[in-house]
Coordinates of C-alpha atoms and ligand atoms in Angstrom, one line a residue:
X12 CA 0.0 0.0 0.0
X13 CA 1.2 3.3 -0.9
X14 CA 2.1 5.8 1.9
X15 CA 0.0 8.9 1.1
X16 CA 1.6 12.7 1.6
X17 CA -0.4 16.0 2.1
X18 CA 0.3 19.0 1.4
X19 CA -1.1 22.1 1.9
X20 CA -0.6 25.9 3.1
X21 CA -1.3 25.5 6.6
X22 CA -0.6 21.7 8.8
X23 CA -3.1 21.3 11.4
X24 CA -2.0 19.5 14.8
X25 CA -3.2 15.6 14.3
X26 CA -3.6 15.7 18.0
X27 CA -6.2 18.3 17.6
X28 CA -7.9 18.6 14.4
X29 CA -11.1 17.1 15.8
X30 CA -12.0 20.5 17.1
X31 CA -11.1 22.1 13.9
X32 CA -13.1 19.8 11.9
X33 CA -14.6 18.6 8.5
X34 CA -11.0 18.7 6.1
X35 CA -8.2 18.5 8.7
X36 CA -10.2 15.2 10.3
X37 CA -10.7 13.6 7.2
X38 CA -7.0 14.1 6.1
X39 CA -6.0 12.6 9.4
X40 CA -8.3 10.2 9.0
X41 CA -6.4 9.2 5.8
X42 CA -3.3 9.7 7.0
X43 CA -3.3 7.4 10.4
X44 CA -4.9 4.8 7.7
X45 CA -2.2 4.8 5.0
X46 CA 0.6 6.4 7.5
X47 CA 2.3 8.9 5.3
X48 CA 3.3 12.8 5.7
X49 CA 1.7 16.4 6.0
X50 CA 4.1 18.8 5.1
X51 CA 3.0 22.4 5.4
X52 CA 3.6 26.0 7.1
X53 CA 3.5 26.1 10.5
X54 CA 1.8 29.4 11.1
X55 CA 5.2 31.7 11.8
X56 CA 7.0 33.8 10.5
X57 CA 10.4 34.8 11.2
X58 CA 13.3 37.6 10.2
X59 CA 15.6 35.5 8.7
X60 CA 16.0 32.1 6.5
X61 CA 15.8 28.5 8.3
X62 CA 16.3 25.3 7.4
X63 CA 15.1 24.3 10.9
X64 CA 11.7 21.9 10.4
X65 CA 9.3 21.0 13.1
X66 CA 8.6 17.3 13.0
X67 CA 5.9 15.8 14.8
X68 CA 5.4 12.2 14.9
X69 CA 2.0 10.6 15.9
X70 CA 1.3 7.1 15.0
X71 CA 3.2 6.6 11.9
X72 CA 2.1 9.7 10.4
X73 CA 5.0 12.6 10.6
X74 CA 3.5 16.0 10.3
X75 CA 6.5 18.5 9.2
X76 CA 6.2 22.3 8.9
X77 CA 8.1 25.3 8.0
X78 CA 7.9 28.7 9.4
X79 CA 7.9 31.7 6.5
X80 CA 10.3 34.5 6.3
X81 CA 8.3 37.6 6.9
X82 CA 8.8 38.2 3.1
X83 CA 7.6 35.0 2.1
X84 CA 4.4 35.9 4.4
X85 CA 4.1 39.3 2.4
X86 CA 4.8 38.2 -0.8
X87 CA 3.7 34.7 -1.4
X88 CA 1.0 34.3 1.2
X89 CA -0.7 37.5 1.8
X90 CA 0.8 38.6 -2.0
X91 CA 0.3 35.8 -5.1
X92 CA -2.1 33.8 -3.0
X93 CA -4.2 36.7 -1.1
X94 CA -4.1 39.7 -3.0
X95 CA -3.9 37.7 -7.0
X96 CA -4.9 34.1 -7.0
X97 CA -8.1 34.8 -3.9
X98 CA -9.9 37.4 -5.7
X99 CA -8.9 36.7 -9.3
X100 CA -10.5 32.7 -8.9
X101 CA -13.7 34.2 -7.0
X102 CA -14.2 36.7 -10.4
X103 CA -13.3 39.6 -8.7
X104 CA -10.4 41.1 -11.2
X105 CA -11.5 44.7 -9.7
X106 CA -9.7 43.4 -6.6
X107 CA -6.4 41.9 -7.8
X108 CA -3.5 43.5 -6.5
X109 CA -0.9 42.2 -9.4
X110 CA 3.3 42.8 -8.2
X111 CA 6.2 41.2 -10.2
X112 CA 7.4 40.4 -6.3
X113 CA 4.2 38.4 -5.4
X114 CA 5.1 36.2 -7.8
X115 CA 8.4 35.6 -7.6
X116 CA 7.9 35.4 -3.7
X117 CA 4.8 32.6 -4.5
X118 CA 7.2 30.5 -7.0
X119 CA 10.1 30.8 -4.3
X120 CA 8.1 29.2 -1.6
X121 CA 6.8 27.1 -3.5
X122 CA 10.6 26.1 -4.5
X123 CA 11.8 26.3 -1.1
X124 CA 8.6 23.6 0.5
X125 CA 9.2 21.5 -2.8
X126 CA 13.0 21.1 -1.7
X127 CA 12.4 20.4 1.8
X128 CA 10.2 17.4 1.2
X129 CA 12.1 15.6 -1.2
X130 CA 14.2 14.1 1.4
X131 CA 11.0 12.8 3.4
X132 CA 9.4 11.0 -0.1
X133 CA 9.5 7.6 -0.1
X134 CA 8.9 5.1 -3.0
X135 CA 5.7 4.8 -4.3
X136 CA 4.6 7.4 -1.9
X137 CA 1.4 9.3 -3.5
X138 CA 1.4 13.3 -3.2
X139 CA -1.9 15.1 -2.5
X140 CA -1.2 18.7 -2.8
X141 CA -4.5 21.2 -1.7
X142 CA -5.5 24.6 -3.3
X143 CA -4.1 27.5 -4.8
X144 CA -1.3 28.8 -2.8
X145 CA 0.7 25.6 -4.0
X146 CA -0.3 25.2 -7.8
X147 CA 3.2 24.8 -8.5
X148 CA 4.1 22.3 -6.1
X149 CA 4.4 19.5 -8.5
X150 CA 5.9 21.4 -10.9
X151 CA 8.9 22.3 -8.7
X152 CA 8.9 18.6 -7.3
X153 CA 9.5 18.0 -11.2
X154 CA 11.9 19.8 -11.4
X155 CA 13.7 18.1 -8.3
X156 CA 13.6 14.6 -10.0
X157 CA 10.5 13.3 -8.1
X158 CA 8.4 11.2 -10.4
X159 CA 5.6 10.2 -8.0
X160 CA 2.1 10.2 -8.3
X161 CA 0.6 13.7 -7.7
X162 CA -2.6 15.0 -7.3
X163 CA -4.5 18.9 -7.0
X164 CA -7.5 19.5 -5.7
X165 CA -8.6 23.2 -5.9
X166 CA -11.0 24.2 -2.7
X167 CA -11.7 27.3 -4.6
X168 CA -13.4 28.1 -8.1
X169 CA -11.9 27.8 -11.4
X170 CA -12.9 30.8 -13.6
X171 CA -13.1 31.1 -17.5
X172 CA -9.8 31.9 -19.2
X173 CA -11.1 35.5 -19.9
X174 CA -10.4 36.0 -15.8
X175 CA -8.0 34.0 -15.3
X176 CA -5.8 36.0 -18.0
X177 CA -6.0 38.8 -16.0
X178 CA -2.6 37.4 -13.7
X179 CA 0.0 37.5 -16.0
X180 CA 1.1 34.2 -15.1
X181 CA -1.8 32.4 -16.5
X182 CA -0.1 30.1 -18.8
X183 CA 2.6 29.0 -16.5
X184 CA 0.1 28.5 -13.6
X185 CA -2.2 26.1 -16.0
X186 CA 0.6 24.3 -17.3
X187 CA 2.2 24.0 -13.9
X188 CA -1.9 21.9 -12.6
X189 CA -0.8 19.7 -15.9
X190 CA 1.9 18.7 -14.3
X191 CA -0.6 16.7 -11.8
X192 CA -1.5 13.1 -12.6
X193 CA -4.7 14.0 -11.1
X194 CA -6.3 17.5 -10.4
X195 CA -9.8 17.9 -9.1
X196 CA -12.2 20.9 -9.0
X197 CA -15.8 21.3 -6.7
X198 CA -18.0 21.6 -9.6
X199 CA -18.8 21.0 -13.3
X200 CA -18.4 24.7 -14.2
X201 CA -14.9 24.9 -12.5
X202 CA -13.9 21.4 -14.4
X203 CA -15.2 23.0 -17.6
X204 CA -13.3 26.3 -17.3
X205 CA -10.4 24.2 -16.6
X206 CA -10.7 21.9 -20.0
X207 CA -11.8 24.8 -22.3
X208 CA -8.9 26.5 -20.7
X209 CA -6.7 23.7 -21.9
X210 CA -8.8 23.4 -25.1
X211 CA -7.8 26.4 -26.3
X212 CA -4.7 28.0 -24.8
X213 CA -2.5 24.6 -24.8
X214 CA -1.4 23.6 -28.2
X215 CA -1.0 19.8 -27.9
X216 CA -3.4 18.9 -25.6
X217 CA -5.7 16.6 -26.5
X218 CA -8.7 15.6 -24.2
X219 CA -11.0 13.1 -24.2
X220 CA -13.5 11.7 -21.4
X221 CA -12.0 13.4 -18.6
X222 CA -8.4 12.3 -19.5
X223 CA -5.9 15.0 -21.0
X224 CA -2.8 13.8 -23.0
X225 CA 0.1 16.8 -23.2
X226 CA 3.9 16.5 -23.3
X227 CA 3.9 12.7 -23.1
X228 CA 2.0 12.5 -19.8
X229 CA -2.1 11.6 -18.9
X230 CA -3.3 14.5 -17.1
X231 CA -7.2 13.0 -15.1
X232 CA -9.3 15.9 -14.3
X233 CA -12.4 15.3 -12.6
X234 CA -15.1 17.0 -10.6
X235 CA -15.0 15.9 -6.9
X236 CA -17.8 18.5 -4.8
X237 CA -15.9 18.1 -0.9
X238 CA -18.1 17.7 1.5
X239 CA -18.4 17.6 5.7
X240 CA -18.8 14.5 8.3
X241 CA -21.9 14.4 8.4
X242 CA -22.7 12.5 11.1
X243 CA -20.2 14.3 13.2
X244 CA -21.8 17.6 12.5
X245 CA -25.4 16.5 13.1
X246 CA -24.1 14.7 16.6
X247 CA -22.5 17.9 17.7
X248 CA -26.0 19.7 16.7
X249 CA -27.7 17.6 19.0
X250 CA -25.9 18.3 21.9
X251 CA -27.6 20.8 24.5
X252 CA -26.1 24.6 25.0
X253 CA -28.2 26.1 28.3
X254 CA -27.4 29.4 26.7
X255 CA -28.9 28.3 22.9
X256 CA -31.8 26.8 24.3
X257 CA -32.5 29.5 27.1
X258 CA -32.4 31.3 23.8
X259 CA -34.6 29.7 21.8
X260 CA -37.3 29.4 24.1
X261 CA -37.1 32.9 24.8
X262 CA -37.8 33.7 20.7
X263 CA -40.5 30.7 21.2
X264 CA -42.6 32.1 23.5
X265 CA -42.6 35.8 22.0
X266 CA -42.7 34.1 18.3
X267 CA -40.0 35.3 17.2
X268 CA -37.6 33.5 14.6
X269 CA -33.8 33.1 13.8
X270 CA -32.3 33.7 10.7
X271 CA -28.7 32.9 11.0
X272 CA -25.5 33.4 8.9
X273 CA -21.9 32.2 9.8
X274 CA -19.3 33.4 6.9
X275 CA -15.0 34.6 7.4
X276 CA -15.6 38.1 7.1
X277 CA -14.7 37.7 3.4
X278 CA -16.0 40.1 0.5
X279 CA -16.7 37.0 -1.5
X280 CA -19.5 35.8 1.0
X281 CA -21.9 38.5 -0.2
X282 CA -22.7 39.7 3.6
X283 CA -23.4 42.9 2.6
X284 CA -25.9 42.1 0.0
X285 CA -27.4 40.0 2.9
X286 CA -28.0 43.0 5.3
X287 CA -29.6 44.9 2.2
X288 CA -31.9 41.7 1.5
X289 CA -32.7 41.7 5.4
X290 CA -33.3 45.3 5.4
X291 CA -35.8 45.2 2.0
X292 CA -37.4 42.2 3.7
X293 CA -38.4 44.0 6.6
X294 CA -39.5 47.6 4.7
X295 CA -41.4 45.3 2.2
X296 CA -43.1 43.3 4.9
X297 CA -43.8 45.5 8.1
X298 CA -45.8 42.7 9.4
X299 CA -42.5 41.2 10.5
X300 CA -41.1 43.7 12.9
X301 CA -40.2 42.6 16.4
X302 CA -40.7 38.9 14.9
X303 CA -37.4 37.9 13.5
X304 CA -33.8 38.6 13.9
X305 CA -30.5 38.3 11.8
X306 CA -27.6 36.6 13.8
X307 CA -24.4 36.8 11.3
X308 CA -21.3 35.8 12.7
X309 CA -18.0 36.7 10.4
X310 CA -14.7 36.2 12.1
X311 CA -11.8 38.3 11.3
X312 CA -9.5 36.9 8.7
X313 CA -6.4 38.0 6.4
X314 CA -6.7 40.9 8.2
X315 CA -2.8 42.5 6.3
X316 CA -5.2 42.1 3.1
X317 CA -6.9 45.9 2.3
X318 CA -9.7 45.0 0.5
X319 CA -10.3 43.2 3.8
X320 CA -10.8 45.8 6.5
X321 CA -12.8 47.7 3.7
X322 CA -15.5 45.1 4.0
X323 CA -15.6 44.9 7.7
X324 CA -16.1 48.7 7.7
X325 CA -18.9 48.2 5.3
X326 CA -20.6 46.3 7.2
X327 CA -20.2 47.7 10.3
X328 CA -22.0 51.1 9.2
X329 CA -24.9 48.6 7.2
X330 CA -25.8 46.4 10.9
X331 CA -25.2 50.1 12.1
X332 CA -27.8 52.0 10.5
X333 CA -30.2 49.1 9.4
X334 CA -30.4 48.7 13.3
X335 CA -31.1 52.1 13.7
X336 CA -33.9 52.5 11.2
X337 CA -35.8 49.4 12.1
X338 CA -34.6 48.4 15.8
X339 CA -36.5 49.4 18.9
X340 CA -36.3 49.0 22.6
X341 CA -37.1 45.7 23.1
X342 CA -36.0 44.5 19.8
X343 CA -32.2 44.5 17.5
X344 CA -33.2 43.1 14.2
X345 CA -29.7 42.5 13.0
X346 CA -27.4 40.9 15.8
X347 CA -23.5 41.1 14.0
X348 CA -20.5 38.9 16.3
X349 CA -17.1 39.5 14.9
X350 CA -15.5 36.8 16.5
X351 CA -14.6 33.0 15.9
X352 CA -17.5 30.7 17.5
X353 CA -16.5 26.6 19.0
X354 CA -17.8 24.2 16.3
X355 CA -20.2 22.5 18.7
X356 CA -21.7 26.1 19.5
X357 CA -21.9 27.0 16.1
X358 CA -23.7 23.3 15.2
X359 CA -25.9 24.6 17.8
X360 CA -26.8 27.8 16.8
X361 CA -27.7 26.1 12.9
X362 CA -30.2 23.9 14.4
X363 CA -32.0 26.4 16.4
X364 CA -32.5 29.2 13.3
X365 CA -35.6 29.1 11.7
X366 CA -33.4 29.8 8.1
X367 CA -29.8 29.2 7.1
X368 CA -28.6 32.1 4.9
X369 CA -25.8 31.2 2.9
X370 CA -25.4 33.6 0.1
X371 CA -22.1 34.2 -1.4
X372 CA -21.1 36.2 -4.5
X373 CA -19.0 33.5 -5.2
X374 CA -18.2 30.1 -3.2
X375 CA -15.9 27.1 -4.5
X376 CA -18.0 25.0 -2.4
X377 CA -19.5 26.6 1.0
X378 CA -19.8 24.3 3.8
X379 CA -21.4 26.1 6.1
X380 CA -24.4 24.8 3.6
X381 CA -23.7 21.4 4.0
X382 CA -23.7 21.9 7.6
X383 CA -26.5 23.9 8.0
X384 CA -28.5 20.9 7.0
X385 CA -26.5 18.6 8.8
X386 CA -27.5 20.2 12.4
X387 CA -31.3 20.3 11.1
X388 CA -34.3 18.1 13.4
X389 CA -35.5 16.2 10.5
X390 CA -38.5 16.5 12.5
X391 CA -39.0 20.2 12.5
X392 CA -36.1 21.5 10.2
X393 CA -35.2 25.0 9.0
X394 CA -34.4 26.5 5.4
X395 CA -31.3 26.8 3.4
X396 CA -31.5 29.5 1.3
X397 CA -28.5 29.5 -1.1
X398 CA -27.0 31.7 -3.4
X399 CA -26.6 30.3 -7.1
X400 CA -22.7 30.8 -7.3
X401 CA -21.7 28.7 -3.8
X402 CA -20.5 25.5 -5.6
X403 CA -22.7 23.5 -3.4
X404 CA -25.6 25.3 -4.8
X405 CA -24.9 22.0 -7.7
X406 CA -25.9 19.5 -5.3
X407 CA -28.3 21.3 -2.9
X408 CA -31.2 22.0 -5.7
X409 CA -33.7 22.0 -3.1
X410 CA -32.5 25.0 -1.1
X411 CA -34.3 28.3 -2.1
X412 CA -31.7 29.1 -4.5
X413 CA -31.0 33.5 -4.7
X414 CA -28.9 35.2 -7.1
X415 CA -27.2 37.2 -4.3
X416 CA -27.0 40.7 -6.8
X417 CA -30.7 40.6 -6.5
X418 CA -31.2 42.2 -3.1
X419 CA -35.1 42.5 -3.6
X420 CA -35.3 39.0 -4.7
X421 CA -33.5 37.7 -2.0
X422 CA -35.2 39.4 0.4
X423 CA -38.9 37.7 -0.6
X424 CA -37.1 34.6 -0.4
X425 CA -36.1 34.8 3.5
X426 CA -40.0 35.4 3.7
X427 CA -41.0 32.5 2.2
X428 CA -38.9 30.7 3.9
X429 CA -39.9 32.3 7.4
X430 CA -43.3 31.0 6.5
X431 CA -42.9 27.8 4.6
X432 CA -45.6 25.3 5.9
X433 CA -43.8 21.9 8.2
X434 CA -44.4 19.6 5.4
X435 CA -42.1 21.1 2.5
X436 CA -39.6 21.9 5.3
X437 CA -39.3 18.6 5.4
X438 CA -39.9 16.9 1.9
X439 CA -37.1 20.1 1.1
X440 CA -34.7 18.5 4.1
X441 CA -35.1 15.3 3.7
X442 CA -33.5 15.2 -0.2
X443 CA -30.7 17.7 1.1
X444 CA -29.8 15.4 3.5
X445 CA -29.5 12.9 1.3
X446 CA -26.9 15.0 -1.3
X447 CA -25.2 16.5 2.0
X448 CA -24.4 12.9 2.5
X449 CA -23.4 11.7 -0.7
X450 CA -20.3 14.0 -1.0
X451 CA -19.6 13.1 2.5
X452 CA -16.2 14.2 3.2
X453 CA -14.8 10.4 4.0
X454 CA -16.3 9.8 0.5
X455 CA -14.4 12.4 -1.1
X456 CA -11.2 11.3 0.2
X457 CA -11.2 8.1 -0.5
X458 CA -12.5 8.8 -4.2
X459 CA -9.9 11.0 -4.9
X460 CA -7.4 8.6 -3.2
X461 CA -9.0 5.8 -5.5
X462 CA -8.2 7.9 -8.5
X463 CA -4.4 8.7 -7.5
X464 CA -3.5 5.2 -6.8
X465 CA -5.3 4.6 -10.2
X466 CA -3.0 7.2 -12.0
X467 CA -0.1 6.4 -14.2
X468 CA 2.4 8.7 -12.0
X469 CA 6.5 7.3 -13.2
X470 CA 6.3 5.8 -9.2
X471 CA 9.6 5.9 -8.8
X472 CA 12.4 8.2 -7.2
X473 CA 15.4 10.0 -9.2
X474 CA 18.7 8.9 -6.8
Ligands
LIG16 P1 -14.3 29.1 3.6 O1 -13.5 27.9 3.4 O2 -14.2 30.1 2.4 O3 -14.1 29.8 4.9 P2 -16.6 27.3 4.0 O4 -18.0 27.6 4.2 O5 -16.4 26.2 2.9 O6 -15.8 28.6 3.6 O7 -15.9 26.7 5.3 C1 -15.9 27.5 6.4 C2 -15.7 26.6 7.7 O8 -15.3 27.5 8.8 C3 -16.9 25.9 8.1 O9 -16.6 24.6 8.6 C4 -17.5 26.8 9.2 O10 -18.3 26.1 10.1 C5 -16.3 27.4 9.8 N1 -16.6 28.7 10.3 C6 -17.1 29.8 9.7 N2 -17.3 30.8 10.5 C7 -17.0 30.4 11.7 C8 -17.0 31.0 13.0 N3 -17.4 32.3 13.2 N4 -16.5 30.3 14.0 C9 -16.1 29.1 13.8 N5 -16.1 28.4 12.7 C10 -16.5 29.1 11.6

């Protein structure tokens, strides 16, 4: 059996990722099965250049990490990966912040994590590198002499080439995901873009049922939609919270609903648009006042990114003065936390809101939607309602699906689903469920396992 090795920007500690959840459990998962690596950064940064790794060995899994050099923070990770590659593959060329030194600072680390590994591959050891700070992972392995089976799978979307030319790197980065044996997007628009991106830009590429033939290798691209543990989320929904149910009686005995939202404080979640919907809602139907509230929780994130404390100043003056306008005394119609909420909590909080709103300008996948469904009573469950460009809008049909531009829209949606009768709640819940579960994450990882091991990777190692 062939080790497996992870790789992706951040290593999560095996001794912990149950609290963090979904992906890190199910790569550990993996990885005490097949015993293997996870190479990745640590999480620091420091002044000056080390070769110094930290190694820690549970089970026979090692899990090795790399600080960054404060540069390599600026330029690769809050640079090429943050400021280019983030907003370029979520359509938002308006926000790309394109330096020559982002790149060269991406392809260096890149470089530099590629040369520290080599010495830890093994024979017939399988590479599994994640998502789009490290597209050129595999490339730079190359280039080392590795010849082992590698796969890509890209968290985030894949746009049409007309975007993605907007980095002037765009042919070196698609070439570089050719030099996968195996590269895997969410959905069937992303694998699309990818092929008519290769169609048409690569000049002796030829495809044919998912399998791409260039420069003498077999490039398999497939779509793979991630998903969550399900059954760990919806156990962690059913546990009690005194506080969450002192809540929720409260709102049940003055008849008042939840609407709940639980995004990073990221400008491709559409939150904004979300607090304009909420308003519209509520000036459209005055019959509502005092009767529901919106909970949104956004943790801080990439906070050195500009674009990002733009958007938390947005909304801050939008939960501001919508609060103002509508709010009285004994009632906040918009309640906004800016801080990170436990996973149990938050499993909590799903299963006790009346509506899930999950309405993203742009989403590779979303799993907040997947778990939103997860936490549900099957009994007496709530509404997803979804925006059309999450990826897992492709699977979850049966959500009320928004087009989150359309504030107006969106807003007589989160009516309707405020007052959608018990027995399409449930007919609606019961066939998300069963999607939810069919991209389960253990699924996903052993499919895309099944398909490296399957792949005609060289398998062997240069001396
Ligand atoms: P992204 O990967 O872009 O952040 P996803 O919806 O795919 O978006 O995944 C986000 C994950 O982070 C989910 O598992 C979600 O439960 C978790 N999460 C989001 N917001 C919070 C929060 N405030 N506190 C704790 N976990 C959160």
């Amino acid at each position: 059996m062939s080790r497996l090795v992870v790789v992706s920007n951040r290593v999560a500690d095996l001794r912990q990722a149950t609290q963090s959840g979904g992906l890190a459990v199910a790569i550990a998962d993996a990885l005490k099965a097949k015993g293997g690596v996870w190479f990745g950064w640590d999480g620091n940064t420091l002044e000056n250049e080390t070769e110094k790794l930290g190694i820690d060995r549970v089970g026979d899994v090692d899990v090795i990490s790399s600080p960054l050099t404060v540069e390599d923070y600026s330029q690769y990770y809050i640079g090429y990966a943050n400021s280019v590659l983030w907003p370029l593959f979520h359509y938002r060329v308006d926000l790309v912040d394109y330096r020559p030194q982002y790149f060269e600072g991406y392809m260096r680390v890149n470089g530099k994590f590629a040369a520290l590994l080599k010495p830890f591959l093994k024979q017939g050891d399988m590479v599994w590198v994640h998502d789009y700070h490290l597209i050129p992972f595999a490339e730079r392995l190359r280039a080392l002499g590795c010849r082992h089976k590698m796969g890509f799978f890209l968290h985030i979307p894949f746009p049409p080439a007309d975007i993605i030319a907007a980095s002037p790197n765009h042919a070196y980065l698609v070439e570089a995901l050719l030099q996968y044996d195996v590269v895997g997007f969410q959905t069937s628009t992303d694998l699309n873009n990818f092929n008519r991106y290769v169609e048409e830009n690569i000049p002796d590429a030829m495809g044919a049922d998912g399998v791409i033939r260039c420069g003498g290798r077999t490039v398999r691209a497939l779509r793979l939609p991630i998903g969550i543990d399900v059954a760990q989320f919806t156990e962690l929904a059913e546990k009690t919270f005194e506080d969450i149910n002192i809540d929720h009686m409260r709102r049940a005995i003055l008849r008042q609903r939840q609407i709940v939202g639980v995004d990073r404080l990221d400008y491709s979640k559409g939150i904004p648009e979300r607090f304009e919907a909420f308003s519209r809602m509520l000036h459209l139907h005055p019959e509502l006042e005092k009767t529901v509230t919106f909970l949104q929780i956004a943790p801080p994130t990439r906070e050195d990114v500009t674009a990002y404390a733009e958007i938390r100043m947005r909304l801050e003056g939008l939960s501001g003065s919508i609060n103002g306008k509508f709010g009285d005394i004994d009632w906040v119609p918009i309640r906004y936390i800016h801080r990170p909420v436990p996973r149990p909590r938050l499993a909590a909080m799903f299963r006790s809101s009346e509506v899930g709103l999950v309405t993203p300008l742009r989403d590779g996948m979303n799993l907040v939607a997947k778990e939103y469904v997860a936490a549900q009573d099957p009994a007496d469950p709530g509404v997803l309602v979804l925006s059309q460009f999450a990826g897992a809008a492709e699977e979850l049909e049966d959500a009320l699906i928004v087009n989150p531009h359309d504030t107006e829209e969106m807003g007589e949606k989160m009516e309707l689903a405020l007052r959608m009768p018990l027995e399409e709640r449930q007919n609606r819940h019961a066939r998300l469920l069963d999607r939810v579960k069919q991209s389960d994450v253990g699924i996903w990882m052993e499919t895309f396992i099944d398909q490296l091991e399957g792949a005609g990777g060289a398998d062997s190692v240069a001396a």
